[in-house]
PDB file of C-alpha atoms in Angstrom:
ATOM      1  CA  ASP P   6       5.132 -18.677  -6.371  1.00 65.00           C
ATOM      2  CA  ALA P   7       5.049 -17.944  -2.623  1.00 77.00           C
ATOM      3  CA  GLY P   8       4.393 -14.264  -3.200  1.00 92.00           C
ATOM      4  CA  VAL P   9       6.440 -11.367  -1.707  1.00 96.00           C
ATOM      5  CA  ILE P  10       8.192 -12.661   1.544  1.00 96.00           C
ATOM      6  CA  GLN P  11       9.134 -10.138   4.287  1.00 97.00           C
ATOM      7  CA  SER P  12      11.103 -10.830   7.482  1.00 96.00           C
ATOM      8  CA  PRO P  13      10.995 -10.467  10.180  1.00 97.00           C
ATOM      9  CA  ARG P  14       7.126 -10.155  11.001  1.00 95.00           C
ATOM     10  CA  HIS P  15       7.795  -8.182  14.091  1.00 96.00           C
ATOM     11  CA  GLU P  16      10.705  -6.360  15.331  1.00 97.00           C
ATOM     12  CA  VAL P  17      11.089  -4.735  18.698  1.00 97.00           C
ATOM     13  CA  THR P  18      14.421  -2.924  19.437  1.00 97.00           C
ATOM     14  CA  GLU P  19      15.887  -0.172  21.475  1.00 96.00           C
ATOM     15  CA  MET P  20      16.493   3.364  20.253  1.00 97.00           C
ATOM     16  CA  GLY P  21      20.088   3.622  18.744  1.00 96.00           C
ATOM     17  CA  GLN P  22      20.004  -0.047  17.455  1.00 97.00           C
ATOM     18  CA  GLU P  23      20.428  -0.924  13.759  1.00 97.00           C
ATOM     19  CA  VAL P  24      17.321  -2.479  12.199  1.00 98.00           C
ATOM     20  CA  THR P  25      17.387  -4.507   9.086  1.00 98.00           C
ATOM     21  CA  LEU P  26      14.103  -5.389   7.133  1.00 98.00           C
ATOM     22  CA  ARG P  27      14.276  -8.034   4.385  1.00 98.00           C
ATOM     23  CA  CYS P  28      12.128  -8.563   1.286  1.00 97.00           C
ATOM     24  CA  LYS P  29      12.066 -11.245  -1.299  1.00 96.00           C
ATOM     25  CA  LEU P  30      10.308 -10.299  -4.547  1.00 94.00           C
ATOM     26  CA  ILE P  31       8.089 -12.498  -6.672  1.00 94.00           C
ATOM     27  CA  SER P  32      10.097 -14.238  -9.362  1.00 91.00           C
ATOM     28  CA  GLY P  33      10.049 -12.248 -12.693  1.00 91.00           C
ATOM     29  CA  HIS P  34       9.026  -8.987 -11.221  1.00 93.00           C
ATOM     30  CA  ASN P  35      11.308  -6.033 -12.019  1.00 91.00           C
ATOM     31  CA  SER P  36       9.992  -3.320  -9.576  1.00 92.00           C
ATOM     32  CA  LEU P  37      10.254  -3.321  -5.846  1.00 95.00           C
ATOM     33  CA  PHE P  38       8.578  -0.769  -3.455  1.00 94.00           C
ATOM     34  CA  TRP P  39       9.049  -0.082   0.261  1.00 96.00           C
ATOM     35  CA  TYR P  40       6.330   1.558   2.091  1.00 95.00           C
ATOM     36  CA  ARG P  41       5.799   2.751   5.628  1.00 96.00           C
ATOM     37  CA  GLN P  42       2.513   2.822   7.272  1.00 95.00           C
ATOM     38  CA  THR P  43       1.528   4.803  10.210  1.00 93.00           C
ATOM     39  CA  MET P  44      -1.801   5.814  11.805  1.00 89.00           C
ATOM     40  CA  MET P  45      -1.066   9.513  11.394  1.00 88.00           C
ATOM     41  CA  ARG P  46       0.235   9.369   7.819  1.00 88.00           C
ATOM     42  CA  GLY P  47      -1.108   6.310   6.388  1.00 89.00           C
ATOM     43  CA  LEU P  48       0.924   4.601   3.563  1.00 92.00           C
ATOM     44  CA  GLU P  49       4.008   6.336   2.121  1.00 91.00           C
ATOM     45  CA  LEU P  50       6.319   5.363  -0.380  1.00 91.00           C
ATOM     46  CA  LEU P  51       9.968   5.206   0.842  1.00 94.00           C
ATOM     47  CA  ILE P  52      11.824   3.969  -2.275  1.00 94.00           C
ATOM     48  CA  TYR P  53      11.371   2.468  -5.587  1.00 92.00           C
ATOM     49  CA  PHE P  54      13.688   0.220  -7.424  1.00 93.00           C
ATOM     50  CA  ASN P  55      13.419  -0.821 -11.128  1.00 91.00           C
ATOM     51  CA  ASN P  56      15.715  -3.569 -12.262  1.00 91.00           C
ATOM     52  CA  ASN P  57      17.810  -3.189  -9.178  1.00 91.00           C
ATOM     53  CA  VAL P  58      18.369   0.522  -9.644  1.00 92.00           C
ATOM     54  CA  PRO P  59      16.887   3.049  -7.143  1.00 92.00           C
ATOM     55  CA  ILE P  60      14.678   5.072  -9.349  1.00 89.00           C
ATOM     56  CA  ASP P  61      12.753   7.240  -6.553  1.00 87.00           C
ATOM     57  CA  ASP P  62      14.108   7.608  -3.050  1.00 89.00           C
ATOM     58  CA  SER P  63      12.471  11.005  -2.330  1.00 86.00           C
ATOM     59  CA  GLY P  64      10.507   9.345   0.388  1.00 88.00           C
ATOM     60  CA  MET P  65      13.398   7.934   2.518  1.00 91.00           C
ATOM     61  CA  PRO P  66      13.173  10.241   5.747  1.00 85.00           C
ATOM     62  CA  GLU P  67      16.823  11.080   6.263  1.00 83.00           C
ATOM     63  CA  ASP P  68      20.210   9.539   6.177  1.00 90.00           C
ATOM     64  CA  ARG P  69      19.523   7.001   8.642  1.00 95.00           C
ATOM     65  CA  PHE P  70      17.384   4.973   6.290  1.00 96.00           C
ATOM     66  CA  SER P  71      19.183   3.095   3.418  1.00 96.00           C
ATOM     67  CA  ALA P  72      17.916   0.571   1.000  1.00 97.00           C
ATOM     68  CA  LYS P  73      19.833  -1.813  -1.347  1.00 95.00           C
ATOM     69  CA  MET P  74      19.004  -4.480  -3.899  1.00 95.00           C
ATOM     70  CA  PRO P  75      22.063  -6.836  -4.239  1.00 92.00           C
ATOM     71  CA  ASN P  76      20.321  -8.787  -6.686  1.00 91.00           C
ATOM     72  CA  ALA P  77      16.861  -9.122  -8.613  1.00 90.00           C
ATOM     73  CA  SER P  78      14.980 -10.893  -6.002  1.00 92.00           C
ATOM     74  CA  PHE P  79      16.153  -9.543  -2.600  1.00 96.00           C
ATOM     75  CA  SER P  80      16.041  -6.130  -0.992  1.00 97.00           C
ATOM     76  CA  THR P  81      16.919  -4.858   2.399  1.00 98.00           C
ATOM     77  CA  LEU P  82      15.802  -1.524   4.147  1.00 98.00           C
ATOM     78  CA  LYS P  83      18.203  -0.521   6.986  1.00 97.00           C
ATOM     79  CA  ILE P  84      17.577   2.005   9.821  1.00 97.00           C
ATOM     80  CA  GLN P  85      20.770   3.032  11.650  1.00 96.00           C
ATOM     81  CA  PRO P  86      20.403   4.486  14.301  1.00 96.00           C
ATOM     82  CA  SER P  87      16.805   3.598  15.010  1.00 96.00           C
ATOM     83  CA  GLU P  88      14.512   6.070  16.701  1.00 96.00           C
ATOM     84  CA  PRO P  89      11.005   5.753  18.273  1.00 96.00           C
ATOM     85  CA  ARG P  90       9.450   7.683  15.561  1.00 95.00           C
ATOM     86  CA  ASP P  91      10.361   5.087  13.111  1.00 96.00           C
ATOM     87  CA  SER P  92       7.939   2.795  14.799  1.00 97.00           C
ATOM     88  CA  ALA P  93       5.640   1.647  12.050  1.00 97.00           C
ATOM     89  CA  VAL P  94       4.629  -1.278   9.796  1.00 97.00           C
ATOM     90  CA  TYR P  95       7.066  -1.479   6.791  1.00 97.00           C
ATOM     91  CA  PHE P  96       5.683  -3.064   3.680  1.00 97.00           C
ATOM     92  CA  CYS P  97       7.559  -4.453   0.647  1.00 96.00           C
ATOM     93  CA  ALA P  98       5.763  -4.693  -2.685  1.00 95.00           C
ATOM     94  CA  SER P  99       6.597  -5.905  -6.065  1.00 94.00           C
ATOM     95  CA  SER P 100       5.211  -5.657  -9.580  1.00 91.00           C
ATOM     96  CA  LEU P 101       6.230  -6.498 -13.364  1.00 89.00           C
ATOM     97  CA  LYS P 102       7.100  -3.009 -13.976  1.00 82.00           C
ATOM     98  CA  GLY P 103       6.250   0.134 -11.918  1.00 80.00           C
ATOM     99  CA  ALA P 104       3.210   1.361 -10.129  1.00 77.00           C
ATOM    100  CA  GLY P 105       1.147   1.101 -13.233  1.00 77.00           C
ATOM    101  CA  GLU P 106       1.008  -2.501 -12.798  1.00 82.00           C
ATOM    102  CA  LYS P 107      -0.791  -4.721 -10.094  1.00 88.00           C
ATOM    103  CA  LEU P 108       1.086  -4.470  -6.993  1.00 91.00           C
ATOM    104  CA  PHE P 109       1.767  -7.524  -4.871  1.00 94.00           C
ATOM    105  CA  PHE P 110       2.315  -6.834  -1.258  1.00 95.00           C
ATOM    106  CA  GLY P 111       4.430  -8.765   1.528  1.00 96.00           C
ATOM    107  CA  SER P 112       2.770  -9.244   4.914  1.00 95.00           C
ATOM    108  CA  GLY P 113       4.608  -6.296   6.498  1.00 96.00           C
ATOM    109  CA  THR P 114       7.195  -5.984   9.351  1.00 97.00           C
ATOM    110  CA  GLN P 115       5.705  -4.352  12.465  1.00 96.00           C
ATOM    111  CA  LEU P 116       8.651  -2.301  13.946  1.00 97.00           C
ATOM    112  CA  SER P 117       8.610  -0.898  17.572  1.00 97.00           C
ATOM    113  CA  VAL P 118      11.476   1.175  18.688  1.00 97.00           C
ATOM    114  CA  LEU P 119      11.699   1.580  22.351  1.00 96.00           C
TER     115      LEU P 119
ATOM    116  CA  LYS U  20      -6.007  19.560   0.746  1.00 58.00           C
ATOM    117  CA  ASN U  21      -4.934  16.023   0.296  1.00 71.00           C
ATOM    118  CA  GLU U  22      -4.411  14.949  -3.143  1.00 88.00           C
ATOM    119  CA  VAL U  23      -6.407  11.804  -2.636  1.00 93.00           C
ATOM    120  CA  GLU U  24      -9.696  12.017  -0.715  1.00 95.00           C
ATOM    121  CA  GLN U  25     -11.930   8.959   0.295  1.00 96.00           C
ATOM    122  CA  SER U  26     -15.263   9.011   1.761  1.00 96.00           C
ATOM    123  CA  PRO U  27     -16.550   7.851   3.896  1.00 97.00           C
ATOM    124  CA  GLN U  28     -13.874   7.440   6.505  1.00 95.00           C
ATOM    125  CA  ASN U  29     -15.909   4.901   8.412  1.00 97.00           C
ATOM    126  CA  LEU U  30     -18.821   2.814   7.259  1.00 97.00           C
ATOM    127  CA  THR U  31     -20.962   0.235   9.026  1.00 97.00           C
ATOM    128  CA  ALA U  32     -23.403  -1.787   6.959  1.00 97.00           C
ATOM    129  CA  GLN U  33     -25.658  -4.838   7.717  1.00 97.00           C
ATOM    130  CA  GLU U  34     -25.075  -8.119   5.823  1.00 97.00           C
ATOM    131  CA  GLY U  35     -26.418  -8.114   2.369  1.00 97.00           C
ATOM    132  CA  GLU U  36     -26.319  -4.267   1.878  1.00 97.00           C
ATOM    133  CA  PHE U  37     -24.840  -2.490  -1.287  1.00 98.00           C
ATOM    134  CA  ILE U  38     -21.889  -0.526  -0.430  1.00 98.00           C
ATOM    135  CA  THR U  39     -20.174   2.274  -2.370  1.00 98.00           C
ATOM    136  CA  ILE U  40     -16.906   3.947  -1.369  1.00 98.00           C
ATOM    137  CA  ASN U  41     -15.641   6.879  -3.059  1.00 98.00           C
ATOM    138  CA  CYS U  42     -12.297   8.263  -3.908  1.00 97.00           C
ATOM    139  CA  SER U  43     -11.596  11.695  -5.491  1.00 97.00           C
ATOM    140  CA  TYR U  44      -8.283  13.005  -6.538  1.00 94.00           C
ATOM    141  CA  SER U  45      -6.911  16.350  -7.719  1.00 90.00           C
ATOM    142  CA  VAL U  46      -3.723  15.362  -9.734  1.00 81.00           C
ATOM    143  CA  GLY U  47      -3.551  13.991 -13.352  1.00 81.00           C
ATOM    144  CA  ILE U  48      -3.152  10.284 -13.182  1.00 83.00           C
ATOM    145  CA  SER U  49      -2.398   7.348 -15.365  1.00 83.00           C
ATOM    146  CA  ALA U  50      -3.759   4.609 -13.009  1.00 90.00           C
ATOM    147  CA  LEU U  51      -5.753   3.987 -10.060  1.00 94.00           C
ATOM    148  CA  HIS U  52      -5.660   1.220  -7.423  1.00 94.00           C
ATOM    149  CA  TRP U  53      -8.066  -0.163  -4.997  1.00 97.00           C
ATOM    150  CA  LEU U  54      -6.384  -1.940  -2.054  1.00 97.00           C
ATOM    151  CA  GLN U  55      -7.873  -4.071   0.857  1.00 97.00           C
ATOM    152  CA  GLN U  56      -6.278  -4.323   4.179  1.00 96.00           C
ATOM    153  CA  HIS U  57      -7.748  -7.034   6.493  1.00 90.00           C
ATOM    154  CA  PRO U  58      -7.513  -6.713  10.238  1.00 82.00           C
ATOM    155  CA  GLY U  59      -4.564  -8.629  10.339  1.00 79.00           C
ATOM    156  CA  GLY U  60      -2.712  -5.985   8.360  1.00 80.00           C
ATOM    157  CA  GLY U  61      -2.095  -7.679   4.892  1.00 90.00           C
ATOM    158  CA  ILE U  62      -2.600  -5.736   2.034  1.00 94.00           C
ATOM    159  CA  VAL U  63      -4.312  -7.075  -1.238  1.00 94.00           C
ATOM    160  CA  SER U  64      -4.684  -5.483  -4.604  1.00 93.00           C
ATOM    161  CA  LEU U  65      -8.207  -5.547  -5.773  1.00 95.00           C
ATOM    162  CA  PHE U  66      -8.171  -3.446  -8.886  1.00 93.00           C
ATOM    163  CA  MET U  67      -5.908  -1.376 -11.095  1.00 92.00           C
ATOM    164  CA  LEU U  68      -7.828   0.763 -13.785  1.00 91.00           C
ATOM    165  CA  SER U  69      -7.222   3.551 -15.947  1.00 90.00           C
ATOM    166  CA  SER U  70     -10.835   3.947 -17.478  1.00 91.00           C
ATOM    167  CA  GLY U  71     -14.146   2.583 -17.319  1.00 93.00           C
ATOM    168  CA  LYS U  72     -15.187  -0.180 -15.039  1.00 96.00           C
ATOM    169  CA  LYS U  73     -13.848  -3.499 -13.762  1.00 95.00           C
ATOM    170  CA  LYS U  74     -15.684  -6.413 -12.019  1.00 96.00           C
ATOM    171  CA  HIS U  75     -14.312  -9.242 -10.044  1.00 94.00           C
ATOM    172  CA  GLY U  76     -17.051 -11.245  -8.224  1.00 96.00           C
ATOM    173  CA  ARG U  77     -19.231  -9.060  -5.909  1.00 97.00           C
ATOM    174  CA  LEU U  78     -16.675  -6.269  -6.475  1.00 97.00           C
ATOM    175  CA  ILE U  79     -17.073  -3.320  -9.046  1.00 97.00           C
ATOM    176  CA  ALA U  80     -14.695  -0.461  -9.566  1.00 97.00           C
ATOM    177  CA  THR U  81     -15.349   2.474 -11.770  1.00 97.00           C
ATOM    178  CA  ILE U  82     -13.375   5.521 -12.744  1.00 96.00           C
ATOM    179  CA  ASN U  83     -14.352   8.736 -14.302  1.00 95.00           C
ATOM    180  CA  ILE U  84     -11.154  10.501 -15.684  1.00 91.00           C
ATOM    181  CA  GLN U  85     -12.820  13.683 -16.372  1.00 92.00           C
ATOM    182  CA  GLU U  86     -14.336  14.155 -13.006  1.00 94.00           C
ATOM    183  CA  LYS U  87     -11.203  12.713 -11.163  1.00 94.00           C
ATOM    184  CA  HIS U  88     -13.415  10.273  -9.312  1.00 96.00           C
ATOM    185  CA  SER U  89     -13.484   6.459  -8.551  1.00 97.00           C
ATOM    186  CA  SER U  90     -15.960   4.208  -6.849  1.00 98.00           C
ATOM    187  CA  LEU U  91     -15.629   0.804  -5.461  1.00 98.00           C
ATOM    188  CA  HIS U  92     -18.900  -1.096  -5.011  1.00 98.00           C
ATOM    189  CA  ILE U  93     -19.657  -4.178  -2.993  1.00 98.00           C
ATOM    190  CA  THR U  94     -23.006  -6.055  -3.692  1.00 97.00           C
ATOM    191  CA  ALA U  95     -24.408  -8.335  -1.300  1.00 96.00           C
ATOM    192  CA  SER U  96     -22.066  -7.489   1.516  1.00 97.00           C
ATOM    193  CA  HIS U  97     -20.739 -10.069   3.968  1.00 96.00           C
ATOM    194  CA  PRO U  98     -18.915  -9.795   7.151  1.00 96.00           C
ATOM    195  CA  ARG U  99     -15.627 -11.026   5.629  1.00 94.00           C
ATOM    196  CA  ASP U 100     -15.778  -7.984   3.378  1.00 96.00           C
ATOM    197  CA  SER U 101     -14.928  -6.099   6.882  1.00 96.00           C
ATOM    198  CA  ALA U 102     -11.392  -4.310   6.170  1.00 97.00           C
ATOM    199  CA  VAL U 103      -9.909  -1.164   5.206  1.00 96.00           C
ATOM    200  CA  TYR U 104     -10.255  -0.053   1.669  1.00 97.00           C
ATOM    201  CA  ILE U 105      -7.508   2.081   0.337  1.00 96.00           C
ATOM    202  CA  CYS U 106      -7.464   4.100  -2.944  1.00 96.00           C
ATOM    203  CA  ALA U 107      -3.883   4.961  -4.529  1.00 94.00           C
ATOM    204  CA  VAL U 108      -3.336   6.793  -7.762  1.00 92.00           C
ATOM    205  CA  LYS U 109      -0.274   6.753 -10.008  1.00 88.00           C
ATOM    206  CA  GLY U 110       0.944  10.258 -10.966  1.00 76.00           C
ATOM    207  CA  GLY U 111       3.792  11.070 -13.580  1.00 65.00           C
ATOM    208  CA  SER U 112       6.660   9.296 -11.840  1.00 62.00           C
ATOM    209  CA  GLN U 113       6.701   5.689 -12.616  1.00 62.00           C
ATOM    210  CA  GLY U 114       6.908   4.614  -8.960  1.00 66.00           C
ATOM    211  CA  ASN U 115       4.952   7.229  -7.251  1.00 76.00           C
ATOM    212  CA  LEU U 116       1.669   6.274  -5.658  1.00 86.00           C
ATOM    213  CA  ILE U 117      -0.459   8.719  -3.657  1.00 88.00           C
ATOM    214  CA  PHE U 118      -2.662   6.833  -1.128  1.00 92.00           C
ATOM    215  CA  GLY U 119      -5.769   7.963   0.318  1.00 93.00           C
ATOM    216  CA  LYS U 120      -6.406   7.524   4.123  1.00 92.00           C
ATOM    217  CA  GLY U 121      -8.571   4.489   3.712  1.00 94.00           C
ATOM    218  CA  THR U 122     -12.236   3.700   4.490  1.00 97.00           C
ATOM    219  CA  LYS U 123     -12.869   1.381   7.429  1.00 96.00           C
ATOM    220  CA  LEU U 124     -15.654  -0.868   6.558  1.00 97.00           C
ATOM    221  CA  SER U 125     -17.620  -3.004   9.006  1.00 97.00           C
ATOM    222  CA  VAL U 126     -20.283  -5.508   7.780  1.00 97.00           C
ATOM    223  CA  LYS U 127     -22.562  -6.708  10.595  1.00 97.00           C
ATOM    224  CA  PRO U 128     -24.221 -10.163  10.445  1.00 95.00           C
TER     225      PRO U 128
END
């Protein structure tokens, strides 16, 4: 298996634009996590899916952020409209079941909103 | 006070030294993760433990549930061990991980 695959690796956009980040899970994994990492706040959970269903979205900053799992192997995180304070590295991770199992991280998307 | 505290924040060592990174937490947990983030940014899971000790190569992780403390040890350190080491604890919610701020380790040749 190729591991968790994220795209794009880097995204530079202007304030107000829509941004879509993509993640492909490891085959057979049932849990999907989106994390955001900044210098100030470190790693933070944005949203957690189990079996394609959002279980915990308490970390999603506001209505500008939305996440979907259209199927068992793929997820998107969308920011619309984007703002400079959204600049961060966004990681996707998957596991067999929940955060009590080993996590496998994607390589991250470095987002810069100008 | 942060729920997960790591120490030290920064650590510089000479190649071959024995290294210890500490993690203390204030919440009840069911699991604790040690993660490694290399300068390139990628994150790798090193250990996931809920009791006792685990060993993988030169890395050893221990946890004391009563004292709410975990340690990550690196024996015979090498410059390629240079990375940020992050402790994360799993609380009650199945998906919720609380992360420490990380310990930046630099091993000099």
